mmCIF file of C-alpha atoms in Angstrom:
data_model
loop_
_atom_site.group_PDB
_atom_site.id
_atom_site.type_symbol
_atom_site.label_atom_id
_atom_site.label_comp_id
_atom_site.label_asym_id
_atom_site.label_seq_id
_atom_site.Cartn_x
_atom_site.Cartn_y
_atom_site.Cartn_z
ATOM 1 C CA MET A 371 15.235 -131.138 77.801
ATOM 2 C CA LYS A 372 17.786 -128.445 78.761
ATOM 3 C CA LYS A 373 20.261 -129.454 81.453
ATOM 4 C CA LYS A 374 20.788 -127.127 84.374
ATOM 5 C CA VAL A 375 23.119 -127.360 87.333
ATOM 6 C CA ILE A 376 20.935 -127.668 90.392
ATOM 7 C CA SER A 377 21.330 -129.009 93.882
ATOM 8 C CA VAL A 378 20.536 -132.614 94.684
ATOM 9 C CA LEU A 379 17.616 -131.563 96.839
ATOM 10 C CA ALA A 380 16.209 -129.343 94.115
ATOM 11 C CA ALA A 381 16.621 -132.125 91.581
ATOM 12 C CA ALA A 382 14.738 -134.528 93.797
ATOM 13 C CA ALA A 383 11.951 -132.028 94.305
ATOM 14 C CA MET A 384 11.750 -131.361 90.604
ATOM 15 C CA ALA A 385 11.634 -135.088 89.820
ATOM 16 C CA THR A 386 8.781 -135.499 92.263
ATOM 17 C CA SER A 387 6.760 -132.591 90.929
ATOM 18 C CA MET A 388 7.400 -133.120 87.221
ATOM 19 C CA PHE A 389 7.482 -136.882 86.759
ATOM 20 C CA ALA A 390 5.849 -138.732 89.641
ATOM 21 C CA THR A 391 2.141 -139.341 89.221
ATOM 22 C CA PRO A 392 0.275 -140.977 92.124
ATOM 23 C CA VAL A 393 -2.431 -143.538 91.456
ATOM 24 C CA LEU A 394 -5.250 -143.689 93.948
ATOM 25 C CA ALA A 395 -5.122 -146.987 95.855
ATOM 26 C CA ASP A 396 -5.639 -147.903 99.489
ATOM 27 C CA GLY A 397 -2.756 -150.373 99.827
ATOM 28 C CA ASP A 398 0.123 -149.781 102.226
ATOM 29 C CA VAL A 399 2.494 -151.559 99.851
ATOM 30 C CA LYS A 400 4.201 -149.044 97.564
ATOM 31 C CA ALA A 401 5.296 -149.668 93.995
ATOM 32 C CA GLY A 402 7.097 -147.229 91.730
ATOM 33 C CA VAL A 403 6.782 -147.570 87.968
ATOM 34 C CA VAL A 404 9.244 -145.857 85.630
ATOM 35 C CA TRP A 405 7.966 -145.813 82.026
ATOM 36 C CA TYR A 406 10.350 -144.836 79.246
ATOM 37 C CA ASN A 407 7.890 -142.408 77.610
ATOM 38 C CA PHE A 408 4.257 -141.619 78.463
ATOM 39 C CA ALA A 409 3.797 -140.355 74.889
ATOM 40 C CA ASP A 410 4.402 -143.794 73.368
ATOM 41 C CA THR A 411 1.000 -145.252 72.389
ATOM 42 C CA PHE A 412 1.723 -148.757 73.669
ATOM 43 C CA ILE A 413 3.135 -147.442 76.943
ATOM 44 C CA ALA A 414 0.157 -145.100 77.408
ATOM 45 C CA ASN A 415 -2.218 -148.066 77.093
ATOM 46 C CA ALA A 416 -0.226 -150.299 79.439
ATOM 47 C CA ARG A 417 0.106 -147.468 81.940
ATOM 48 C CA GLN A 418 -3.623 -146.716 81.984
ATOM 49 C CA CYS A 419 -4.461 -150.385 82.431
ATOM 50 C CA LEU A 420 -1.929 -150.951 85.241
ATOM 51 C CA ASN A 421 -3.043 -147.838 87.090
ATOM 52 C CA GLY A 422 -6.678 -148.882 86.749
ATOM 53 C CA ILE A 423 -6.002 -152.353 88.148
ATOM 54 C CA ALA A 424 -4.096 -150.930 91.117
ATOM 55 C CA ALA A 425 -6.812 -148.401 91.902
ATOM 56 C CA ALA A 426 -9.565 -151.016 91.671
ATOM 57 C CA ASP A 427 -7.784 -153.704 93.699
ATOM 58 C CA GLY A 428 -6.245 -151.538 96.402
ATOM 59 C CA THR A 429 -3.584 -154.025 97.517
ATOM 60 C CA ILE A 430 -0.645 -152.114 96.088
ATOM 61 C CA SER A 431 -0.328 -148.332 95.773
ATOM 62 C CA ILE A 432 1.340 -147.283 92.529
ATOM 63 C CA THR A 433 3.155 -144.085 91.653
ATOM 64 C CA ASP A 434 4.541 -143.808 88.142
ATOM 65 C CA ALA A 435 7.047 -141.548 86.427
ATOM 66 C CA ASP A 436 7.912 -140.548 82.868
ATOM 67 C CA SER A 437 11.535 -140.815 81.721
ATOM 68 C CA GLU A 438 10.697 -138.872 78.552
ATOM 69 C CA ASN A 439 13.045 -141.192 76.612
ATOM 70 C CA ASP A 440 16.013 -139.722 78.476
ATOM 71 C CA ILE A 441 18.512 -141.860 80.415
ATOM 72 C CA ASN A 442 19.377 -139.125 82.925
ATOM 73 C CA THR A 443 15.702 -138.537 83.668
ATOM 74 C CA GLN A 444 15.232 -142.275 84.140
ATOM 75 C CA GLY A 445 18.082 -142.302 86.659
ATOM 76 C CA ASN A 446 16.508 -139.426 88.588
ATOM 77 C CA ASN A 447 13.154 -141.204 88.632
ATOM 78 C CA VAL A 448 14.678 -144.449 89.894
ATOM 79 C CA ASN A 449 16.609 -142.679 92.656
ATOM 80 C CA ASN A 450 13.496 -140.754 93.629
ATOM 81 C CA PHE A 451 11.608 -144.014 94.166
ATOM 82 C CA TYR A 452 14.444 -145.383 96.295
ATOM 83 C CA THR A 453 14.138 -142.263 98.443
ATOM 84 C CA GLN A 454 10.373 -142.845 98.740
ATOM 85 C CA GLY A 455 11.013 -146.348 100.069
ATOM 86 C CA VAL A 456 8.996 -148.325 97.526
ATOM 87 C CA LYS A 457 8.875 -152.102 97.937
ATOM 88 C CA TYR A 458 8.525 -152.799 94.199
ATOM 89 C CA LEU A 459 10.331 -150.945 91.428
ATOM 90 C CA ILE A 460 9.051 -151.602 87.901
ATOM 91 C CA LEU A 461 11.467 -150.298 85.288
ATOM 92 C CA ASN A 462 10.735 -149.919 81.576
ATOM 93 C CA ASN A 463 14.473 -149.504 81.108
ATOM 94 C CA ILE A 464 16.066 -147.528 78.264
ATOM 95 C CA ASN A 465 19.642 -147.738 79.588
ATOM 96 C CA MET A 466 20.091 -151.280 78.307
ATOM 97 C CA PRO A 467 23.906 -151.548 78.642
ATOM 98 C CA ALA A 468 23.509 -150.789 82.359
ATOM 99 C CA SER A 469 20.786 -153.408 83.003
ATOM 100 C CA ASP A 470 22.952 -155.595 85.242
ATOM 101 C CA ASP A 471 24.291 -152.600 87.179
ATOM 102 C CA ILE A 472 20.733 -151.380 87.733
ATOM 103 C CA ALA A 473 19.713 -154.868 88.903
ATOM 104 C CA LYS A 474 22.626 -154.849 91.349
ATOM 105 C CA GLN A 475 21.555 -151.454 92.675
ATOM 106 C CA MET A 476 18.008 -152.763 93.120
ATOM 107 C CA LYS A 477 19.406 -155.528 95.318
ATOM 108 C CA GLU A 478 21.475 -153.065 97.343
ATOM 109 C CA GLU A 479 18.428 -150.836 97.842
ATOM 110 C CA GLY A 480 16.350 -153.807 99.017
ATOM 111 C CA VAL A 481 13.562 -153.508 96.442
ATOM 112 C CA VAL A 482 11.853 -156.166 94.374
ATOM 113 C CA GLY A 483 13.028 -155.230 90.897
ATOM 114 C CA ILE A 484 10.812 -155.857 87.873
ATOM 115 C CA PHE A 485 12.220 -155.086 84.430
ATOM 116 C CA ALA A 486 9.207 -154.613 82.148
ATOM 117 C CA ASN A 487 8.941 -154.472 78.347
ATOM 118 C CA THR A 488 12.670 -154.007 77.909
ATOM 119 C CA THR A 489 15.897 -155.950 77.510
ATOM 120 C CA SER A 490 16.328 -158.636 80.151
ATOM 121 C CA PRO A 491 19.186 -158.514 82.644
ATOM 122 C CA SER A 492 21.685 -161.364 82.268
ATOM 123 C CA ASP A 493 21.347 -164.824 83.797
ATOM 124 C CA ASP A 494 24.147 -163.865 86.189
ATOM 125 C CA ALA A 495 22.117 -160.885 87.398
ATOM 126 C CA PHE A 496 19.169 -163.176 88.152
ATOM 127 C CA ALA A 497 21.438 -165.679 89.926
ATOM 128 C CA ASP A 498 22.744 -162.868 92.120
ATOM 129 C CA ASN A 499 19.336 -161.419 93.029
ATOM 130 C CA GLU A 500 16.426 -163.595 94.138
ATOM 131 C CA ASN A 501 14.152 -160.537 94.070
ATOM 132 C CA LEU A 502 14.732 -159.751 90.390
ATOM 133 C CA TRP A 503 11.965 -160.341 87.810
ATOM 134 C CA TYR A 504 11.351 -159.747 84.135
ATOM 135 C CA VAL A 505 8.026 -159.259 82.313
ATOM 136 C CA SER A 506 8.040 -158.782 78.554
ATOM 137 C CA SER A 507 6.873 -160.038 75.186
ATOM 138 C CA VAL A 508 8.776 -162.543 73.032
ATOM 139 C CA SER A 509 10.252 -160.008 70.638
ATOM 140 C CA THR A 510 11.621 -162.615 68.228
ATOM 141 C CA GLN A 511 8.028 -163.525 67.338
ATOM 142 C CA SER A 512 7.218 -160.001 66.174
ATOM 143 C CA GLY A 513 10.174 -160.013 63.794
ATOM 144 C CA GLU A 514 9.189 -163.389 62.384
ATOM 145 C CA ASN A 515 5.599 -162.195 61.955
ATOM 146 C CA MET A 516 6.683 -159.155 59.946
ATOM 147 C CA GLY A 517 8.969 -161.262 57.785
ATOM 148 C CA ASN A 518 6.301 -163.887 57.128
ATOM 149 C CA ALA A 519 3.729 -161.241 56.167
ATOM 150 C CA LEU A 520 6.117 -159.723 53.643
ATOM 151 C CA VAL A 521 7.009 -163.144 52.216
ATOM 152 C CA ASP A 522 3.298 -163.843 51.723
ATOM 153 C CA TYR A 523 2.947 -160.483 49.974
ATOM 154 C CA PHE A 524 5.903 -161.131 47.659
ATOM 155 C CA ASN A 525 4.569 -164.605 46.856
ATOM 156 C CA THR A 526 1.195 -163.221 45.794
ATOM 157 C CA HIS A 527 2.234 -159.981 44.054
ATOM 158 C CA GLU A 528 4.287 -160.402 40.898
ATOM 159 C CA ASN A 529 4.995 -156.660 40.779
ATOM 160 C CA TRP A 530 6.577 -156.463 44.256
ATOM 161 C CA ASP A 531 10.101 -155.879 42.822
ATOM 162 C CA ARG A 532 9.713 -152.221 41.929
ATOM 163 C CA ASN A 533 13.134 -151.695 40.293
ATOM 164 C CA GLY A 534 13.391 -155.194 38.803
ATOM 165 C CA ASN A 535 16.734 -156.102 40.371
ATOM 166 C CA GLY A 536 15.456 -159.389 41.795
ATOM 167 C CA LYS A 537 16.267 -158.318 45.356
ATOM 168 C CA VAL A 538 14.252 -156.997 48.291
ATOM 169 C CA ASP A 539 15.190 -153.339 48.768
ATOM 170 C CA TYR A 540 13.730 -152.029 52.012
ATOM 171 C CA ILE A 541 13.588 -149.262 54.573
ATOM 172 C CA LEU A 542 14.179 -150.488 58.130
ATOM 173 C CA LEU A 543 12.745 -148.086 60.722
ATOM 174 C CA GLN A 544 14.202 -148.855 64.124
ATOM 175 C CA GLY A 545 13.346 -148.008 67.706
ATOM 176 C CA ILE A 546 15.894 -147.477 70.472
ATOM 177 C CA GLN A 547 19.229 -148.721 69.135
ATOM 178 C CA THR A 548 20.357 -150.959 72.031
ATOM 179 C CA PHE A 549 16.860 -152.245 72.895
ATOM 180 C CA SER A 550 16.580 -156.032 72.415
ATOM 181 C CA ASP A 551 13.159 -155.583 70.775
ATOM 182 C CA THR A 552 14.733 -153.324 68.153
ATOM 183 C CA ILE A 553 17.504 -155.828 67.471
ATOM 184 C CA ASN A 554 15.165 -158.828 67.331
ATOM 185 C CA ARG A 555 12.413 -157.191 65.285
ATOM 186 C CA SER A 556 14.966 -156.014 62.744
ATOM 187 C CA SER A 557 17.061 -159.174 62.502
ATOM 188 C CA TYR A 558 14.331 -161.804 62.687
ATOM 189 C CA SER A 559 12.205 -160.068 60.050
ATOM 190 C CA LEU A 560 15.117 -159.976 57.605
ATOM 191 C CA ALA A 561 16.263 -163.503 58.481
ATOM 192 C CA THR A 562 12.725 -164.749 57.798
ATOM 193 C CA ILE A 563 12.680 -163.065 54.373
ATOM 194 C CA GLU A 564 16.040 -164.591 53.476
ATOM 195 C CA GLY A 565 14.982 -167.947 54.867
ATOM 196 C CA ALA A 566 12.074 -167.967 52.412
ATOM 197 C CA GLY A 567 14.505 -167.683 49.504
ATOM 198 C CA TYR A 568 14.421 -163.945 48.827
ATOM 199 C CA GLU A 569 17.704 -162.085 48.439
ATOM 200 C CA LEU A 570 18.145 -158.885 50.405
ATOM 201 C CA GLY A 571 19.191 -155.834 48.410
ATOM 202 C CA SER A 572 19.686 -152.314 49.714
ATOM 203 C CA CYS A 573 18.852 -151.336 53.282
ATOM 204 C CA ILE A 574 17.823 -147.860 52.167
ATOM 205 C CA GLY A 575 19.117 -145.251 54.589
ATOM 206 C CA GLY A 576 21.068 -147.891 56.532
ATOM 207 C CA ASP A 577 23.765 -150.540 56.095
ATOM 208 C CA ASP A 578 23.271 -153.354 53.577
ATOM 209 C CA VAL A 579 23.352 -156.877 55.057
ATOM 210 C CA THR A 580 23.114 -160.472 53.857
ATOM 211 C CA GLY A 581 23.051 -163.794 55.649
ATOM 212 C CA VAL A 582 21.194 -162.267 58.584
ATOM 213 C CA LYS A 583 20.771 -164.370 61.707
ATOM 214 C CA GLY A 584 18.275 -163.722 64.466
ATOM 215 C CA GLY A 585 19.865 -161.485 67.075
ATOM 216 C CA ASP A 586 22.258 -159.742 64.670
ATOM 217 C CA SER A 587 22.652 -156.009 65.236
ATOM 218 C CA ILE A 588 21.637 -154.127 62.081
ATOM 219 C CA ASN A 589 21.883 -150.423 61.315
ATOM 220 C CA GLY A 590 18.682 -149.111 59.774
ATOM 221 C CA VAL A 591 17.041 -145.710 60.156
ATOM 222 C CA LEU A 592 16.815 -144.810 63.846
ATOM 223 C CA CYS A 593 13.404 -143.281 64.644
ATOM 224 C CA ASN A 594 13.107 -143.958 68.406
ATOM 225 C CA PHE A 595 9.613 -145.452 68.011
ATOM 226 C CA SER A 596 8.410 -141.979 66.958
ATOM 227 C CA ARG A 597 5.774 -141.393 64.278
ATOM 228 C CA SER A 598 7.054 -137.920 63.434
ATOM 229 C CA GLU A 599 10.682 -139.046 63.150
ATOM 230 C CA ALA A 600 9.654 -141.929 60.890
ATOM 231 C CA GLN A 601 7.583 -139.662 58.661
ATOM 232 C CA GLU A 602 10.403 -137.147 58.324
ATOM 233 C CA ASN A 603 12.982 -139.830 57.506
ATOM 234 C CA VAL A 604 10.803 -141.692 55.014
ATOM 235 C CA GLU A 605 9.856 -138.483 53.204
ATOM 236 C CA ALA A 606 13.555 -137.749 52.688
ATOM 237 C CA LEU A 607 14.269 -141.289 51.479
ATOM 238 C CA ILE A 608 11.322 -141.303 49.058
ATOM 239 C CA ALA A 609 12.710 -138.182 47.414
ATOM 240 C CA SER A 610 15.963 -139.997 46.604
ATOM 241 C CA PHE A 611 14.979 -143.667 46.376
ATOM 242 C CA GLY A 612 11.245 -143.704 45.650
ATOM 243 C CA ASP A 613 11.498 -146.172 42.754
ATOM 244 C CA ASP A 614 13.630 -148.627 44.735
ATOM 245 C CA ILE A 615 11.542 -149.194 47.871
ATOM 246 C CA ASP A 616 9.980 -152.679 47.894
ATOM 247 C CA CYS A 617 8.789 -152.627 51.515
ATOM 248 C CA ILE A 618 9.080 -150.806 54.834
ATOM 249 C CA ILE A 619 9.735 -152.659 58.083
ATOM 250 C CA ALA A 620 8.907 -150.600 61.181
ATOM 251 C CA ASP A 621 9.720 -151.511 64.775
ATOM 252 C CA ASN A 622 6.333 -150.290 65.988
ATOM 253 C CA ASP A 623 3.006 -149.060 64.643
ATOM 254 C CA ASP A 624 3.779 -145.409 65.344
ATOM 255 C CA GLU A 625 6.794 -145.603 63.030
ATOM 256 C CA ALA A 626 4.743 -147.549 60.464
ATOM 257 C CA LEU A 627 2.038 -144.874 60.509
ATOM 258 C CA GLY A 628 4.655 -142.171 60.016
ATOM 259 C CA ALA A 629 5.964 -144.078 56.994
ATOM 260 C CA ILE A 630 2.443 -144.470 55.602
ATOM 261 C CA ALA A 631 1.781 -140.735 55.990
ATOM 262 C CA ALA A 632 4.976 -139.992 54.061
ATOM 263 C CA LEU A 633 4.025 -142.444 51.310
ATOM 264 C CA GLN A 634 0.530 -140.988 51.031
ATOM 265 C CA ALA A 635 1.969 -137.485 50.730
ATOM 266 C CA HIS A 636 3.871 -138.737 47.676
ATOM 267 C CA GLY A 637 0.791 -140.263 46.062
ATOM 268 C CA TYR A 638 1.096 -143.879 47.136
ATOM 269 C CA PHE A 639 -1.796 -146.214 48.076
ATOM 270 C CA THR A 640 -4.193 -144.996 45.381
ATOM 271 C CA ASN A 641 -4.189 -148.435 43.728
ATOM 272 C CA ASP A 642 -2.466 -151.816 43.929
ATOM 273 C CA GLU A 643 0.213 -150.754 41.452
ATOM 274 C CA ASN A 644 1.575 -147.978 43.665
ATOM 275 C CA THR A 645 1.199 -149.695 47.029
ATOM 276 C CA ILE A 646 4.305 -150.394 49.110
ATOM 277 C CA PRO A 647 3.813 -152.989 51.871
ATOM 278 C CA VAL A 648 4.433 -151.629 55.363
ATOM 279 C CA VAL A 649 4.587 -153.777 58.505
ATOM 280 C CA GLY A 650 4.674 -152.746 62.164
ATOM 281 C CA VAL A 651 4.339 -153.970 65.731
ATOM 282 C CA ASP A 652 1.910 -153.356 68.630
ATOM 283 C CA ALA A 653 -1.553 -153.607 67.019
ATOM 284 C CA THR A 654 -2.531 -150.192 68.354
ATOM 285 C CA ALA A 655 -5.999 -148.887 67.531
ATOM 286 C CA ALA A 656 -4.519 -146.604 64.866
ATOM 287 C CA GLY A 657 -2.442 -149.454 63.499
ATOM 288 C CA CYS A 658 -5.473 -151.715 63.210
ATOM 289 C CA GLU A 659 -7.402 -148.931 61.486
ATOM 290 C CA ALA A 660 -4.572 -148.709 58.947
ATOM 291 C CA ILE A 661 -4.885 -152.451 58.318
ATOM 292 C CA LYS A 662 -8.607 -151.984 57.812
ATOM 293 C CA ASN A 663 -8.081 -149.246 55.216
ATOM 294 C CA GLY A 664 -5.371 -151.218 53.432
ATOM 295 C CA THR A 665 -2.306 -149.102 54.146
ATOM 296 C CA LEU A 666 -0.698 -151.339 56.804
ATOM 297 C CA LEU A 667 -0.075 -154.940 55.763
ATOM 298 C CA GLU A 668 0.515 -156.537 59.161
ATOM 299 C CA THR A 669 1.171 -155.770 62.791
ATOM 300 C CA SER A 670 1.875 -157.944 65.812
ATOM 301 C CA LEU A 671 -0.295 -157.658 68.889
ATOM 302 C CA ASN A 672 1.941 -156.650 71.763
ATOM 303 C CA ASN A 673 -0.867 -156.744 74.290
ATOM 304 C CA PRO A 674 -0.586 -153.840 76.773
ATOM 305 C CA VAL A 675 -3.366 -155.296 78.911
ATOM 306 C CA LYS A 676 -1.522 -158.594 79.363
ATOM 307 C CA LEU A 677 1.657 -156.678 80.195
ATOM 308 C CA ALA A 678 -0.140 -154.607 82.834
ATOM 309 C CA LYS A 679 -1.978 -157.595 84.286
ATOM 310 C CA SER A 680 1.189 -159.702 84.392
ATOM 311 C CA ILE A 681 3.062 -156.976 86.276
ATOM 312 C CA TYR A 682 0.297 -156.503 88.812
ATOM 313 C CA LYS A 683 -0.432 -160.226 89.193
ATOM 314 C CA LEU A 684 3.269 -160.837 89.871
ATOM 315 C CA MET A 685 3.289 -158.305 92.707
ATOM 316 C CA TYR A 686 -0.022 -159.624 94.032
ATOM 317 C CA LEU A 687 1.246 -163.209 94.154
ATOM 318 C CA LEU A 688 4.470 -162.169 95.859
ATOM 319 C CA GLU A 689 2.536 -160.123 98.431
ATOM 320 C CA ASN A 690 0.407 -163.162 99.238
ATOM 321 C CA GLY A 691 3.347 -165.537 99.455
ATOM 322 C CA GLU A 692 2.194 -167.562 96.451
ATOM 323 C CA GLU A 693 4.400 -169.271 93.895
ATOM 324 C CA VAL A 694 4.700 -167.500 90.555
ATOM 325 C CA THR A 695 3.968 -170.043 87.825
ATOM 326 C CA THR A 696 2.302 -170.120 84.439
ATOM 327 C CA GLU A 697 -0.765 -171.519 86.197
ATOM 328 C CA SER A 698 -0.873 -168.901 88.961
ATOM 329 C CA ILE A 699 -0.423 -166.039 86.471
ATOM 330 C CA GLY A 700 -3.347 -167.648 84.641
ATOM 331 C CA MET A 701 -3.449 -165.864 81.271
ATOM 332 C CA ASP A 702 -3.547 -167.339 77.778
ATOM 333 C CA GLY A 703 -0.292 -166.789 75.929
ATOM 334 C CA VAL A 704 1.661 -165.909 79.082
ATOM 335 C CA LYS A 705 4.354 -168.315 80.280
ATOM 336 C CA VAL A 706 6.625 -168.262 83.323
ATOM 337 C CA ASP A 707 10.223 -169.438 83.009
ATOM 338 C CA GLY A 708 11.971 -169.035 86.333
ATOM 339 C CA HIS A 709 11.815 -165.325 87.129
ATOM 340 C CA ARG A 710 10.974 -164.375 83.551
ATOM 341 C CA ILE A 711 7.332 -163.904 82.503
ATOM 342 C CA MET A 712 6.966 -163.995 78.727
ATOM 343 C CA ILE A 713 3.965 -162.835 76.675
ATOM 344 C CA ASP A 714 3.303 -164.193 73.174
ATOM 345 C CA TYR A 715 2.708 -161.947 70.165
ATOM 346 C CA ILE A 716 -0.183 -162.525 67.754
ATOM 347 C CA SER A 717 0.191 -161.656 64.058
ATOM 348 C CA ILE A 718 -2.653 -159.347 62.978
ATOM 349 C CA THR A 719 -3.752 -158.906 59.364
ATOM 350 C CA ALA A 720 -6.992 -157.992 57.616
ATOM 351 C CA ASP A 721 -8.065 -161.619 58.087
ATOM 352 C CA ASN A 722 -8.061 -161.603 61.907
ATOM 353 C CA LEU A 723 -8.499 -158.005 63.077
ATOM 354 C CA ASP A 724 -10.883 -159.107 65.821
ATOM 355 C CA ASP A 725 -7.973 -160.880 67.535
ATOM 356 C CA ALA A 726 -6.442 -157.472 68.230
ATOM 357 C CA ASN A 727 -9.268 -156.363 70.510
ATOM 358 C CA TYR A 728 -8.386 -155.583 74.125
ATOM 359 C CA ASP A 729 -9.872 -153.404 76.836
ATOM 360 C CA ILE A 730 -7.463 -151.156 78.725
ATOM 361 C CA THR A 731 -10.219 -150.386 81.260
ATOM 362 C CA ASP A 732 -10.407 -154.064 82.280
ATOM 363 C CA THR A 733 -9.306 -154.257 85.926
ATOM 364 C CA SER A 734 -9.619 -158.014 86.401
ATOM 365 C CA PHE A 735 -6.445 -160.013 86.928
#
């Protein structure tokens, strides 16, 4: 988006007109939701579900805004909600290094801050702000799921080593570089592969690593969770390293689908001999369809409905003066640890596709 020098008042007006989207609800309590990118499939599903719950319940009035994967736009959106006087500010933060500073600003502005589906603020930030909350999935699980699926594939396919070097040569498609989900999905998947006794070879398009531990920062191919960026990058890598690619690890299903499209354009997936295993995260409808047709090996259900319901249920409990516990949240696979609400992933393969079903129009909570 082109930057222009404009007055503060004009910027605020532009932020309101371009990014803020009101959701019809009768409640006097205002909540502002800042999503990192409306175009992201997972975010679009979570957004629709959260807005539907708010409209149906009517306790809390929600307005949401799109940061368009831009830190400056996110800052404008956040400041706009402060100006509007919201009680709750839900932030799908992309400025991860500034998480604690943002949490401090939330305290100064007197809002209940909820970091959602992003990197958690530090323990010190929580100790300093009794009105700070965190709602997200356990990202380490998604990395382990991808790694385990690939290990199972290698164990059952003698021809997995396409260049015969005895090592796993892979493409690692990453999301936002400083996002904890990116770090954990990348590192835990590779650590799981190594832990099963397989030696890592080339990180094609990135930096080679060995002895990976969960939480290590690894440089793969940055695709920003984008299908088109993944497709473009994988097409270029196939042209140079096509005979060396043993698997593709993608930080979300959109990236995985971009990789699959690139592979198909080069004649892959016509039979078992020219199939390259691809794994992703989110269990989107398109991702599950790819599992069904045999082009995606595994994905992890990052349930957008549970994310939306957990966010709304948290606000609802706080509004009613009720304690926020695992029991009061009341959802399978959702646990409360202090002011952190954590949602479990579920590994999805061709054997359990039905487990990936969810209804984003469900307004119960």
